[in-house]
mmCIF file of C-alpha atoms in Angstrom:
data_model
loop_
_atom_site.group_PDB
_atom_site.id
_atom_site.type_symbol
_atom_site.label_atom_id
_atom_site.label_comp_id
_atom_site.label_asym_id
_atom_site.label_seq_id
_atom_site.Cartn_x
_atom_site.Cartn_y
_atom_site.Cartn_z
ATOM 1 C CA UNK T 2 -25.912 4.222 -11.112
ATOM 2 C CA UNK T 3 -25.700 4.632 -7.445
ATOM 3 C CA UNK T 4 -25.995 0.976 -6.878
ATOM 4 C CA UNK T 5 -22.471 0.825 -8.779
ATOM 5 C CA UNK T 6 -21.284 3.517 -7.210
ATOM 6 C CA UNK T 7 -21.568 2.431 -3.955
ATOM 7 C CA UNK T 8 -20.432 -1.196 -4.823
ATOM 8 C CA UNK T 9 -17.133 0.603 -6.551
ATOM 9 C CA UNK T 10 -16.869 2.236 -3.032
ATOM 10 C CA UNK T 11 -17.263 -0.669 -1.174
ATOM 11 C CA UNK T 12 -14.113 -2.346 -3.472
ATOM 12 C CA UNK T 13 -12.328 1.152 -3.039
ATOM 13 C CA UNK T 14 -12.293 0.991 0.613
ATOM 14 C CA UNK T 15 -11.972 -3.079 0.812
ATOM 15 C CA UNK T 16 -8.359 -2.485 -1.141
ATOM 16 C CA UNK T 17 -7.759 0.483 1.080
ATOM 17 C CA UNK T 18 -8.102 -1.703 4.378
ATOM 18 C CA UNK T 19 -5.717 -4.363 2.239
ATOM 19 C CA UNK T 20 -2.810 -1.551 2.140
ATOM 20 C CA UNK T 21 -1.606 -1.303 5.315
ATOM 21 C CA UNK T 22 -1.062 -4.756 6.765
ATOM 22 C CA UNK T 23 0.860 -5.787 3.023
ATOM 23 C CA UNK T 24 3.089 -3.179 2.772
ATOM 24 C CA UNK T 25 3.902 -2.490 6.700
ATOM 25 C CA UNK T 26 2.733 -6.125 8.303
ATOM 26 C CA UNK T 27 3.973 -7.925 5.502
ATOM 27 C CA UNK T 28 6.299 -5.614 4.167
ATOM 28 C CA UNK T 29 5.493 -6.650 0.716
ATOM 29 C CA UNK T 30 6.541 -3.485 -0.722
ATOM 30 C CA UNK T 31 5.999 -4.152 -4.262
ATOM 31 C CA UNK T 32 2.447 -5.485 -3.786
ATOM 32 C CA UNK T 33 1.568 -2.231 -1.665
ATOM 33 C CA UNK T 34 3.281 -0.290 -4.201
ATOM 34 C CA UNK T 35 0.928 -1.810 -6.932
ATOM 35 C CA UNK T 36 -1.973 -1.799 -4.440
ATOM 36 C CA UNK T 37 -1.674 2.091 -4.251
ATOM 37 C CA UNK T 38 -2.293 1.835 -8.287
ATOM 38 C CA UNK T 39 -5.277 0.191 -7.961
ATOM 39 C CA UNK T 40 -6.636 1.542 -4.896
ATOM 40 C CA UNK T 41 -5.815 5.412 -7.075
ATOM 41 C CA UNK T 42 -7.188 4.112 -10.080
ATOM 42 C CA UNK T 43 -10.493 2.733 -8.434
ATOM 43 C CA UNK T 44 -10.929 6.102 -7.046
ATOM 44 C CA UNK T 45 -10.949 7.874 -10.586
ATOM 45 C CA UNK T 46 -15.044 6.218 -11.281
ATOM 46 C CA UNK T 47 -15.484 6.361 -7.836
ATOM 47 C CA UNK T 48 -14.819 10.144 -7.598
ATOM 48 C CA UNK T 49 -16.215 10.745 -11.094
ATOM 49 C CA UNK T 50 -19.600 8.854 -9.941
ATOM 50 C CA UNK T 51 -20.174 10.938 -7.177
ATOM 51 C CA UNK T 52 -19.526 14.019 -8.702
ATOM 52 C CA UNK T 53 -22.743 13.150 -11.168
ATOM 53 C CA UNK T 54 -24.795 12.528 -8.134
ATOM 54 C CA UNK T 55 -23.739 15.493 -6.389
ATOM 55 C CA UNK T 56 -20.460 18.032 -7.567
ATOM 56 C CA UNK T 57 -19.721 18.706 -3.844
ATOM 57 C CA UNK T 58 -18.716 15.090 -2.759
ATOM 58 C CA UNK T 59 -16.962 14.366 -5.555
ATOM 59 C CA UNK T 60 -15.066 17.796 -5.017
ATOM 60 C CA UNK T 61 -14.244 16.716 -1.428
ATOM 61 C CA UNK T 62 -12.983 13.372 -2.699
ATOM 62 C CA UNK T 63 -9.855 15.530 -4.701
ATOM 63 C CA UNK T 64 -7.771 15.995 -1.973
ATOM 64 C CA UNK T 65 -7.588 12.344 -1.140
ATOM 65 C CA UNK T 66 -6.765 12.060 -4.790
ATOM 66 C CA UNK T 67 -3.845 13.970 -4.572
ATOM 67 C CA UNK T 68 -2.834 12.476 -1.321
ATOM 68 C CA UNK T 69 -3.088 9.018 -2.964
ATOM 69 C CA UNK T 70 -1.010 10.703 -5.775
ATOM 70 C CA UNK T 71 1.797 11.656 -3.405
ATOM 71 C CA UNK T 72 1.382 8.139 -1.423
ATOM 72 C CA UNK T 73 2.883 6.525 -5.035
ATOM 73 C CA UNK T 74 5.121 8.697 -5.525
ATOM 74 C CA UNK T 75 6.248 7.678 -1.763
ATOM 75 C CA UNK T 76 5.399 3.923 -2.083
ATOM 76 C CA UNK T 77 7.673 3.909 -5.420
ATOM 77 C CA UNK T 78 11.097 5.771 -3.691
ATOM 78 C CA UNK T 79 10.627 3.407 -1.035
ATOM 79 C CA UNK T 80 10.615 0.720 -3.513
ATOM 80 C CA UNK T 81 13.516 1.793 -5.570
ATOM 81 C CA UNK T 82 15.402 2.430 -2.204
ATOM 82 C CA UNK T 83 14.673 -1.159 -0.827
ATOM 83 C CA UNK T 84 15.563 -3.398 -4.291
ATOM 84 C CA UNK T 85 14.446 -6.999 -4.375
ATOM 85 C CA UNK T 86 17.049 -9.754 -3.807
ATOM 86 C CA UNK T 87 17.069 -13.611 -4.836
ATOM 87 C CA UNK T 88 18.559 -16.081 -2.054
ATOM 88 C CA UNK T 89 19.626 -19.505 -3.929
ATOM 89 C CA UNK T 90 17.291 -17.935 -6.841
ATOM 90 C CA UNK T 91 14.379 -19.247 -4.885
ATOM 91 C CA UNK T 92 13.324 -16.582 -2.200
ATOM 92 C CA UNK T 93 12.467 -13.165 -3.147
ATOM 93 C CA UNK T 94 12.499 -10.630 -0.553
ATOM 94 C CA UNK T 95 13.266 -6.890 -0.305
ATOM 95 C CA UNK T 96 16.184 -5.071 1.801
ATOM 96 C CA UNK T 97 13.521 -4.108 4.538
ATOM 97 C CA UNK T 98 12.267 -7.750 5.227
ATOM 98 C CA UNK T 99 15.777 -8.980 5.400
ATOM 99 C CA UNK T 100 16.545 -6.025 7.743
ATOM 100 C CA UNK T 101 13.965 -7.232 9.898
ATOM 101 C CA UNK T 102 14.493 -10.686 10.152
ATOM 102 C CA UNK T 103 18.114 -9.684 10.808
ATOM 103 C CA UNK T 104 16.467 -7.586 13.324
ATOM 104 C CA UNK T 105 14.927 -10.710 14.885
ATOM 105 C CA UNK T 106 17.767 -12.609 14.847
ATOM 106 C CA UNK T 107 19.685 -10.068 16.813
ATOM 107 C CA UNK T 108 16.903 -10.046 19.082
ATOM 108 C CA UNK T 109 17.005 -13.853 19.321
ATOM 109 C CA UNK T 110 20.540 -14.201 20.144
ATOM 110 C CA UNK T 111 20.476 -11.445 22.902
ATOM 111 C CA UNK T 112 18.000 -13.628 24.719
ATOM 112 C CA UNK T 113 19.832 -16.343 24.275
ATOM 113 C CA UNK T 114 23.353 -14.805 25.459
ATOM 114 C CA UNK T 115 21.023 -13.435 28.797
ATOM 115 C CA UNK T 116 21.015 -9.670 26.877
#
């Protein structure tokens, strides 16, 4: 059982190193959004695993629990604030990513202009 356990860590924390650079590197915000399901749902027999081995750490694993609780709540308002848009029906993209290569762009054309 512990083998498992620590192998169902192991994924756990793999998924959590994932997070960061796909939602704010990429800015995939959809694929972080369903990351943070699966990283909160790998935590359920990770947490429940450790609690049979010993009560305390799986105790001490709750409030991450509820922090990765809150973090979809977050991950999904950003979502629904930031809808996904077709260009030409071809390229997907979400308000933020647009807002950012517009961001570029200005950036760009400052430099270019001697700004």
């Amino acid at each position: 059982i512990q083998k498992n356990i620590m192998l169902l860590s192991f994924v756990h924390y793999a998924l959590n190193i994932i997070w960061a650079p796909v939602f704010f590197g990429m800015q995939r915000l959809r694929l972080g959004h369903i990351l943070n399901i699966v990283i909160w749902a790998s935590l359920l027999p990770v947490l429940i695993g450790y609690s049979t081995i010993d009560l305390l750490s799986g105790m001490l694993l709750i409030p991450y629990f509820l922090w990765l609780s809150f973090a979809i709540k977050l991950s999904d308002g950003i979502c629904k604030l930031n809808p996904t848009q077709t260009k030409n029906g071809t390229r997907l993209f979400n308000n933020a990513r647009l807002e950012s290569e517009i961001w570029d762009l200005r950036e760009e054309a400052g430099k270019k202009v001697g700004l």
